[in-house]
PDB file of C-alpha atoms in Angstrom:
ATOM      1  CA  MET P   1       0.000   0.000   0.000  1.00 84.00           C
ATOM      2  CA  ASP P   2       2.980   2.299   0.555  1.00 89.00           C
ATOM      3  CA  SER P   3       3.666   2.152  -3.167  1.00 94.00           C
ATOM      4  CA  ILE P   4       0.150   3.445  -3.904  1.00 96.00           C
ATOM      5  CA  VAL P   5       0.730   6.441  -1.627  1.00 96.00           C
ATOM      6  CA  ASN P   6       4.064   7.157  -3.296  1.00 96.00           C
ATOM      7  CA  ASN P   7       2.606   6.722  -6.752  1.00 97.00           C
ATOM      8  CA  LEU P   8      -0.310   9.025  -5.984  1.00 97.00           C
ATOM      9  CA  ASN P   9       2.098  11.685  -4.775  1.00 97.00           C
ATOM     10  CA  THR P  10       4.100  11.315  -7.982  1.00 97.00           C
ATOM     11  CA  ILE P  11       0.955  11.678 -10.107  1.00 97.00           C
ATOM     12  CA  TYR P  12      -0.086  14.793  -8.205  1.00 97.00           C
ATOM     13  CA  LYS P  13       3.349  16.287  -8.832  1.00 97.00           C
ATOM     14  CA  ARG P  14       3.112  15.443 -12.525  1.00 97.00           C
ATOM     15  CA  ILE P  15      -0.311  17.081 -12.719  1.00 98.00           C
ATOM     16  CA  GLU P  16       0.936  20.136 -10.840  1.00 98.00           C
ATOM     17  CA  TYR P  17       3.976  20.512 -13.087  1.00 97.00           C
ATOM     18  CA  ALA P  18       1.954  20.119 -16.285  1.00 98.00           C
ATOM     19  CA  CYS P  19      -0.584  22.693 -15.100  1.00 98.00           C
ATOM     20  CA  LYS P  20       2.138  25.158 -14.120  1.00 97.00           C
ATOM     21  CA  LYS P  21       3.696  24.835 -17.556  1.00 97.00           C
ATOM     22  CA  VAL P  22       0.532  26.194 -19.236  1.00 98.00           C
ATOM     23  CA  ASN P  23      -0.666  28.528 -16.479  1.00 98.00           C
ATOM     24  CA  ARG P  24      -3.431  26.269 -15.231  1.00 98.00           C
ATOM     25  CA  THR P  25      -4.154  25.373 -11.619  1.00 97.00           C
ATOM     26  CA  PRO P  26      -4.123  21.737 -10.441  1.00 97.00           C
ATOM     27  CA  ASP P  27      -7.693  22.205  -9.201  1.00 96.00           C
ATOM     28  CA  GLU P  28      -8.786  22.269 -12.854  1.00 97.00           C
ATOM     29  CA  VAL P  29      -7.749  18.631 -13.353  1.00 98.00           C
ATOM     30  CA  ARG P  30      -9.396  15.665 -11.659  1.00 98.00           C
ATOM     31  CA  LEU P  31      -7.656  12.347 -11.218  1.00 98.00           C
ATOM     32  CA  LEU P  32      -9.728   9.307 -12.161  1.00 98.00           C
ATOM     33  CA  LEU P  33      -8.510   5.966 -10.853  1.00 97.00           C
ATOM     34  CA  ALA P  34      -8.639   3.453 -13.696  1.00 96.00           C
ATOM     35  CA  THR P  35      -9.353   0.374 -11.596  1.00 95.00           C
ATOM     36  CA  LYS P  36      -9.466  -2.383 -14.202  1.00 91.00           C
ATOM     37  CA  THR P  37      -8.427  -5.712 -12.592  1.00 91.00           C
ATOM     38  CA  VAL P  38      -7.316  -3.885  -9.434  1.00 94.00           C
ATOM     39  CA  SER P  39      -8.225  -5.579  -6.164  1.00 94.00           C
ATOM     40  CA  ILE P  40     -10.992  -4.168  -4.009  1.00 95.00           C
ATOM     41  CA  GLU P  41      -8.520  -3.727  -1.154  1.00 96.00           C
ATOM     42  CA  LYS P  42      -6.284  -1.474  -3.244  1.00 96.00           C
ATOM     43  CA  ILE P  43      -9.221   0.495  -4.635  1.00 97.00           C
ATOM     44  CA  ARG P  44     -10.606   1.133  -1.163  1.00 97.00           C
ATOM     45  CA  PHE P  45      -7.194   2.258   0.030  1.00 97.00           C
ATOM     46  CA  ALA P  46      -6.757   4.690  -2.873  1.00 97.00           C
ATOM     47  CA  ILE P  47     -10.215   6.176  -2.332  1.00 97.00           C
ATOM     48  CA  GLU P  48      -9.396   6.606   1.351  1.00 97.00           C
ATOM     49  CA  GLN P  49      -6.352   8.654   0.314  1.00 96.00           C
ATOM     50  CA  GLY P  50      -8.746  11.221  -1.093  1.00 96.00           C
ATOM     51  CA  VAL P  51      -9.369  10.105  -4.684  1.00 96.00           C
ATOM     52  CA  PRO P  52     -13.146   9.678  -4.965  1.00 94.00           C
ATOM     53  CA  LEU P  53     -13.409   9.304  -8.757  1.00 98.00           C
ATOM     54  CA  ILE P  54     -12.954   5.838 -10.262  1.00 97.00           C
ATOM     55  CA  GLY P  55     -13.492   4.377 -13.710  1.00 97.00           C
ATOM     56  CA  GLU P  56     -14.289   0.810 -14.713  1.00 96.00           C
ATOM     57  CA  ASN P  57     -14.005  -0.800 -18.138  1.00 94.00           C
ATOM     58  CA  LYS P  58     -15.838  -4.080 -17.608  1.00 92.00           C
ATOM     59  CA  VAL P  59     -19.464  -4.384 -16.555  1.00 93.00           C
ATOM     60  CA  GLN P  60     -18.847  -7.460 -14.408  1.00 90.00           C
ATOM     61  CA  GLU P  61     -16.051  -5.730 -12.495  1.00 92.00           C
ATOM     62  CA  LEU P  62     -18.181  -2.608 -12.171  1.00 94.00           C
ATOM     63  CA  LYS P  63     -20.910  -4.601 -10.462  1.00 91.00           C
ATOM     64  CA  GLN P  64     -18.636  -6.580  -8.147  1.00 91.00           C
ATOM     65  CA  LYS P  65     -16.497  -3.658  -7.030  1.00 93.00           C
ATOM     66  CA  THR P  66     -19.278  -1.136  -6.572  1.00 92.00           C
ATOM     67  CA  ASN P  67     -21.009  -3.415  -4.097  1.00 89.00           C
ATOM     68  CA  ALA P  68     -17.782  -3.596  -2.094  1.00 93.00           C
ATOM     69  CA  ILE P  69     -16.971   0.129  -2.014  1.00 95.00           C
ATOM     70  CA  VAL P  70     -20.404   1.738  -1.913  1.00 93.00           C
ATOM     71  CA  ASP P  71     -19.894   2.732   1.727  1.00 95.00           C
ATOM     72  CA  LEU P  72     -17.074   5.061   0.631  1.00 96.00           C
ATOM     73  CA  GLN P  73     -19.466   6.867  -1.724  1.00 95.00           C
ATOM     74  CA  PRO P  74     -17.113   7.124  -4.704  1.00 96.00           C
ATOM     75  CA  ASP P  75     -18.112   8.768  -7.978  1.00 97.00           C
ATOM     76  CA  ILE P  76     -18.083   5.894 -10.470  1.00 97.00           C
ATOM     77  CA  HIS P  77     -17.732   6.359 -14.229  1.00 98.00           C
ATOM     78  CA  PHE P  78     -17.958   3.640 -16.848  1.00 98.00           C
ATOM     79  CA  ILE P  79     -15.063   4.200 -19.258  1.00 97.00           C
ATOM     80  CA  GLY P  80     -15.023   1.044 -21.387  1.00 95.00           C
ATOM     81  CA  HIS P  81     -16.761   0.184 -24.636  1.00 95.00           C
ATOM     82  CA  LEU P  82     -20.442  -0.307 -23.837  1.00 95.00           C
ATOM     83  CA  GLN P  83     -22.508  -2.993 -25.511  1.00 93.00           C
ATOM     84  CA  SER P  84     -26.204  -2.167 -25.661  1.00 94.00           C
ATOM     85  CA  ASN P  85     -27.184  -5.353 -23.834  1.00 95.00           C
ATOM     86  CA  LYS P  86     -25.176  -4.177 -20.810  1.00 96.00           C
ATOM     87  CA  ILE P  87     -26.911  -0.803 -20.430  1.00 97.00           C
ATOM     88  CA  LYS P  88     -29.292  -2.020 -17.742  1.00 96.00           C
ATOM     89  CA  GLU P  89     -26.404  -3.112 -15.526  1.00 95.00           C
ATOM     90  CA  VAL P  90     -24.256  -0.039 -16.083  1.00 97.00           C
ATOM     91  CA  ILE P  91     -26.920   2.490 -15.129  1.00 97.00           C
ATOM     92  CA  LYS P  92     -27.400   0.654 -11.838  1.00 95.00           C
ATOM     93  CA  TRP P  93     -23.872   1.412 -10.724  1.00 94.00           C
ATOM     94  CA  ALA P  94     -22.348   4.277 -12.707  1.00 97.00           C
ATOM     95  CA  SER P  95     -23.125   7.990 -12.402  1.00 97.00           C
ATOM     96  CA  CYS P  96     -21.581   8.713 -15.798  1.00 98.00           C
ATOM     97  CA  ILE P  97     -20.836   6.835 -19.026  1.00 98.00           C
ATOM     98  CA  GLN P  98     -17.763   8.200 -20.787  1.00 98.00           C
ATOM     99  CA  SER P  99     -18.038   6.029 -23.879  1.00 98.00           C
ATOM    100  CA  ILE P 100     -21.139   7.021 -25.857  1.00 98.00           C
ATOM    101  CA  ASP P 101     -19.939   6.741 -29.446  1.00 97.00           C
ATOM    102  CA  ARG P 102     -22.969   6.000 -31.601  1.00 97.00           C
ATOM    103  CA  LEU P 103     -26.567   7.096 -31.891  1.00 98.00           C
ATOM    104  CA  SER P 104     -27.974   3.571 -31.680  1.00 97.00           C
ATOM    105  CA  LEU P 105     -26.409   3.162 -28.248  1.00 98.00           C
ATOM    106  CA  ALA P 106     -27.774   6.515 -27.067  1.00 98.00           C
ATOM    107  CA  GLU P 107     -31.245   5.570 -28.288  1.00 98.00           C
ATOM    108  CA  LYS P 108     -31.209   2.331 -26.311  1.00 98.00           C
ATOM    109  CA  LEU P 109     -29.817   4.122 -23.278  1.00 98.00           C
ATOM    110  CA  HIS P 110     -32.625   6.670 -23.549  1.00 98.00           C
ATOM    111  CA  LYS P 111     -35.257   3.927 -23.681  1.00 98.00           C
ATOM    112  CA  ARG P 112     -33.878   2.161 -20.617  1.00 98.00           C
ATOM    113  CA  LEU P 113     -33.558   5.412 -18.658  1.00 98.00           C
ATOM    114  CA  THR P 114     -37.128   6.328 -19.567  1.00 98.00           C
ATOM    115  CA  LEU P 115     -38.346   2.935 -18.411  1.00 97.00           C
ATOM    116  CA  GLU P 116     -36.590   3.379 -15.067  1.00 97.00           C
ATOM    117  CA  ASN P 117     -37.340   7.101 -14.740  1.00 97.00           C
ATOM    118  CA  LYS P 118     -33.641   7.968 -14.485  1.00 97.00           C
ATOM    119  CA  THR P 119     -31.180  10.425 -15.976  1.00 98.00           C
ATOM    120  CA  ILE P 120     -27.441  10.020 -16.474  1.00 98.00           C
ATOM    121  CA  ASP P 121     -24.405  12.096 -17.417  1.00 98.00           C
ATOM    122  CA  VAL P 122     -22.433  11.051 -20.472  1.00 98.00           C
ATOM    123  CA  TYR P 123     -19.335  11.959 -22.435  1.00 98.00           C
ATOM    124  CA  ILE P 124     -19.127  11.428 -26.169  1.00 98.00           C
ATOM    125  CA  GLN P 125     -16.144   9.239 -27.055  1.00 98.00           C
ATOM    126  CA  VAL P 126     -14.221  10.427 -30.109  1.00 98.00           C
ATOM    127  CA  ASN P 127     -11.660   8.475 -32.115  1.00 97.00           C
ATOM    128  CA  THR P 128      -9.130  11.271 -32.443  1.00 97.00           C
ATOM    129  CA  SER P 129      -6.310   8.947 -33.519  1.00 95.00           C
ATOM    130  CA  PHE P 130      -8.277   7.781 -36.586  1.00 94.00           C
ATOM    131  CA  GLU P 131      -7.285   4.190 -35.872  1.00 91.00           C
ATOM    132  CA  GLU P 132      -9.623   1.585 -37.315  1.00 87.00           C
ATOM    133  CA  SER P 133      -9.094  -0.648 -34.284  1.00 84.00           C
ATOM    134  CA  LYS P 134     -10.467   1.931 -31.850  1.00 89.00           C
ATOM    135  CA  PHE P 135     -14.011   2.750 -30.877  1.00 94.00           C
ATOM    136  CA  GLY P 136     -15.287   6.306 -30.809  1.00 97.00           C
ATOM    137  CA  ALA P 137     -17.191   8.598 -33.121  1.00 98.00           C
ATOM    138  CA  LYS P 138     -15.291   9.968 -36.075  1.00 97.00           C
ATOM    139  CA  PRO P 139     -14.307  13.579 -35.414  1.00 98.00           C
ATOM    140  CA  LYS P 140     -16.215  14.774 -38.477  1.00 98.00           C
ATOM    141  CA  ASP P 141     -19.374  13.073 -37.184  1.00 98.00           C
ATOM    142  CA  THR P 142     -19.101  14.187 -33.554  1.00 98.00           C
ATOM    143  CA  ILE P 143     -21.071  17.423 -33.720  1.00 98.00           C
ATOM    144  CA  ALA P 144     -23.968  15.722 -35.509  1.00 98.00           C
ATOM    145  CA  LEU P 145     -23.943  12.954 -32.905  1.00 98.00           C
ATOM    146  CA  VAL P 146     -24.024  15.495 -30.069  1.00 98.00           C
ATOM    147  CA  GLN P 147     -26.958  17.277 -31.697  1.00 98.00           C
ATOM    148  CA  GLU P 148     -28.937  14.043 -31.921  1.00 98.00           C
ATOM    149  CA  VAL P 149     -28.108  12.764 -28.430  1.00 98.00           C
ATOM    150  CA  ALA P 150     -29.002  16.177 -26.993  1.00 98.00           C
ATOM    151  CA  LYS P 151     -32.617  15.543 -27.994  1.00 97.00           C
ATOM    152  CA  PHE P 152     -32.919  12.910 -25.256  1.00 97.00           C
ATOM    153  CA  ASN P 153     -33.893  14.797 -22.115  1.00 95.00           C
ATOM    154  CA  ASN P 154     -32.685  12.059 -19.772  1.00 97.00           C
ATOM    155  CA  ILE P 155     -29.125  12.040 -21.165  1.00 98.00           C
ATOM    156  CA  ASN P 156     -26.921  14.922 -20.027  1.00 97.00           C
ATOM    157  CA  ILE P 157     -23.933  15.528 -22.284  1.00 98.00           C
ATOM    158  CA  LYS P 158     -21.198  16.840 -20.017  1.00 98.00           C
ATOM    159  CA  GLY P 159     -17.973  16.157 -21.866  1.00 98.00           C
ATOM    160  CA  LEU P 160     -15.872  14.477 -24.509  1.00 98.00           C
ATOM    161  CA  MET P 161     -13.516  11.531 -24.061  1.00 98.00           C
ATOM    162  CA  THR P 162     -10.686  10.146 -26.158  1.00 98.00           C
ATOM    163  CA  ILE P 163      -7.848   7.642 -26.007  1.00 95.00           C
ATOM    164  CA  GLY P 164      -4.659   9.166 -27.369  1.00 92.00           C
ATOM    165  CA  LEU P 165      -2.510   7.531 -29.981  1.00 89.00           C
ATOM    166  CA  LEU P 166      -0.172   4.938 -28.487  1.00 83.00           C
ATOM    167  CA  SER P 167       3.060   6.399 -29.792  1.00 82.00           C
ATOM    168  CA  SER P 168       6.488   7.564 -28.709  1.00 79.00           C
ATOM    169  CA  GLU P 169       5.986  10.703 -30.787  1.00 86.00           C
ATOM    170  CA  SER P 170       4.573  13.362 -28.480  1.00 92.00           C
ATOM    171  CA  LYS P 171       3.703  15.524 -31.479  1.00 95.00           C
ATOM    172  CA  GLU P 172       1.338  12.854 -32.807  1.00 94.00           C
ATOM    173  CA  ILE P 173      -0.226  12.265 -29.379  1.00 96.00           C
ATOM    174  CA  ARG P 174      -0.740  16.006 -28.970  1.00 97.00           C
ATOM    175  CA  LYS P 175      -2.703  16.148 -32.220  1.00 97.00           C
ATOM    176  CA  CYS P 176      -5.319  13.814 -30.711  1.00 98.00           C
ATOM    177  CA  PHE P 177      -5.838  15.928 -27.616  1.00 98.00           C
ATOM    178  CA  ARG P 178      -5.747  19.198 -29.526  1.00 98.00           C
ATOM    179  CA  LEU P 179      -8.464  17.877 -31.830  1.00 98.00           C
ATOM    180  CA  LEU P 180     -10.706  17.019 -28.871  1.00 98.00           C
ATOM    181  CA  LYS P 181     -10.213  20.514 -27.457  1.00 98.00           C
ATOM    182  CA  GLN P 182     -11.162  22.049 -30.791  1.00 98.00           C
ATOM    183  CA  LEU P 183     -14.302  19.921 -30.929  1.00 98.00           C
ATOM    184  CA  GLN P 184     -15.225  21.200 -27.476  1.00 98.00           C
ATOM    185  CA  LYS P 185     -14.894  24.782 -28.693  1.00 98.00           C
ATOM    186  CA  ASP P 186     -16.866  24.081 -31.861  1.00 98.00           C
ATOM    187  CA  ILE P 187     -19.703  22.365 -30.006  1.00 98.00           C
ATOM    188  CA  ASN P 188     -19.999  25.020 -27.329  1.00 98.00           C
ATOM    189  CA  SER P 189     -20.003  27.774 -29.946  1.00 98.00           C
ATOM    190  CA  LEU P 190     -23.160  26.275 -31.456  1.00 98.00           C
ATOM    191  CA  GLN P 191     -25.045  26.683 -28.156  1.00 96.00           C
ATOM    192  CA  ILE P 192     -26.945  23.435 -28.650  1.00 96.00           C
ATOM    193  CA  PRO P 193     -29.891  23.287 -26.222  1.00 93.00           C
ATOM    194  CA  ASN P 194     -29.093  21.267 -23.072  1.00 88.00           C
ATOM    195  CA  VAL P 195     -25.424  20.864 -24.044  1.00 95.00           C
ATOM    196  CA  ARG P 196     -22.422  22.415 -22.382  1.00 94.00           C
ATOM    197  CA  ILE P 197     -19.118  20.604 -22.844  1.00 97.00           C
ATOM    198  CA  ASP P 198     -17.121  21.402 -19.723  1.00 97.00           C
ATOM    199  CA  GLU P 199     -15.194  18.145 -19.326  1.00 98.00           C
ATOM    200  CA  LEU P 200     -12.406  16.692 -21.462  1.00 98.00           C
ATOM    201  CA  SER P 201     -11.436  13.187 -20.333  1.00 98.00           C
ATOM    202  CA  MET P 202      -8.091  12.513 -21.983  1.00 98.00           C
ATOM    203  CA  GLY P 203      -4.652  11.403 -20.951  1.00 97.00           C
ATOM    204  CA  MET P 204      -3.506   8.307 -19.122  1.00 96.00           C
ATOM    205  CA  SER P 205      -0.365   7.134 -17.302  1.00 94.00           C
ATOM    206  CA  ASN P 206       2.024   7.725 -20.191  1.00 93.00           C
ATOM    207  CA  ASP P 207       0.649  10.918 -21.720  1.00 96.00           C
ATOM    208  CA  LEU P 208      -1.215  12.843 -19.025  1.00 97.00           C
ATOM    209  CA  GLU P 209       1.145  15.835 -19.225  1.00 97.00           C
ATOM    210  CA  ILE P 210       0.421  16.367 -22.908  1.00 97.00           C
ATOM    211  CA  ALA P 211      -3.314  15.993 -22.272  1.00 98.00           C
ATOM    212  CA  ILE P 212      -3.251  18.569 -19.475  1.00 98.00           C
ATOM    213  CA  GLU P 213      -1.294  20.994 -21.640  1.00 98.00           C
ATOM    214  CA  GLU P 214      -4.055  20.665 -24.248  1.00 98.00           C
ATOM    215  CA  GLY P 215      -6.925  21.173 -21.810  1.00 98.00           C
ATOM    216  CA  ALA P 216      -7.779  17.882 -20.073  1.00 98.00           C
ATOM    217  CA  THR P 217     -10.042  18.210 -17.046  1.00 98.00           C
ATOM    218  CA  ILE P 218      -9.912  14.483 -16.192  1.00 98.00           C
ATOM    219  CA  VAL P 219      -6.910  12.182 -16.552  1.00 98.00           C
ATOM    220  CA  ARG P 220      -7.511   8.434 -16.290  1.00 98.00           C
ATOM    221  CA  VAL P 221      -4.607   6.784 -14.478  1.00 97.00           C
ATOM    222  CA  GLY P 222      -4.245   3.145 -13.536  1.00 95.00           C
ATOM    223  CA  THR P 223      -0.844   1.627 -14.254  1.00 93.00           C
ATOM    224  CA  ALA P 224       1.165   4.520 -12.789  1.00 96.00           C
ATOM    225  CA  ILE P 225      -0.718   4.105  -9.504  1.00 96.00           C
ATOM    226  CA  PHE P 226      -1.495   0.408  -9.189  1.00 95.00           C
ATOM    227  CA  GLY P 227       1.297  -1.104 -11.286  1.00 88.00           C
ATOM    228  CA  GLU P 228       1.446  -3.070 -14.514  1.00 80.00           C
ATOM    229  CA  ARG P 229      -1.346  -5.483 -15.343  1.00 65.00           C
ATOM    230  CA  ILE P 230      -0.814  -9.010 -16.532  1.00 58.00           C
ATOM    231  CA  TYR P 231      -3.394  -8.729 -19.310  1.00 55.00           C
ATOM    232  CA  PRO P 232      -3.064  -7.029 -22.713  1.00 50.00           C
ATOM    233  CA  ASP P 233      -4.727  -3.672 -23.398  1.00 50.00           C
ATOM    234  CA  SER P 234      -7.413  -5.420 -25.440  1.00 49.00           C
ATOM    235  CA  TYR P 235      -8.733  -6.959 -22.229  1.00 48.00           C
ATOM    236  CA  TYR P 236      -9.302  -3.587 -20.646  1.00 45.00           C
ATOM    237  CA  TRP P 237     -10.378  -1.472 -23.550  1.00 47.00           C
ATOM    238  CA  ASN P 238     -11.910  -4.137 -25.801  1.00 49.00           C
ATOM    239  CA  GLU P 239     -10.688  -2.094 -28.744  1.00 41.00           C
ATOM    240  CA  SER P 240     -10.712  -4.905 -31.255  1.00 40.00           C
ATOM    241  CA  LYS P 241     -13.778  -4.880 -33.461  1.00 40.00           C
ATOM    242  CA  ASN P 242     -13.101  -8.338 -34.858  1.00 29.00           C
TER     243      ASN P 242
END
């Protein structure tokens, strides 16, 4: 557990340094604990250190872990690819879905929320790296998607989310985050009824500094806090469409 404390302190310093570099304050950036495959004991400990925001990628883990940490009253976001047949489970446990990337999913979410007389916050996921293997709306289609989803009065569009390009070239990674920031500006300039994009969820363990420099308000960090996982990225993000 000592390593989690040390790692959290390191992440806070990285956030602080990145914010200082572009004249932002650390208060503008929230840390989300990406808790995929992390034990309940470690998650509870991290929350107790003052990190109340967590994100889960798998519905089964979301269900199991939420039951075990509900007493700590964390804010739980679903950050993985969402299949429509899992909507019913996700809205039981998550306060926000960060991965709305298609109208058909939003329509089914709307129907289920209507049936249960609920509302939920969402982020629109955008494929800013233009990789065929990744989920997310195409950047050129994002504004139209926002306009359509905004028609559902039980879905509150609060932000945009993206997964940056996995690359050693910071210039290429930066392009992804800069594109998401531009989309935020473009959407807000249209003053779409019931839409105000205040949140940009972008940046993870390896690229959070670049994301913060480009305007991230939430960085999703798992590995740099909890350590390396034994499973490939495809397990967590389910990016393969095959």
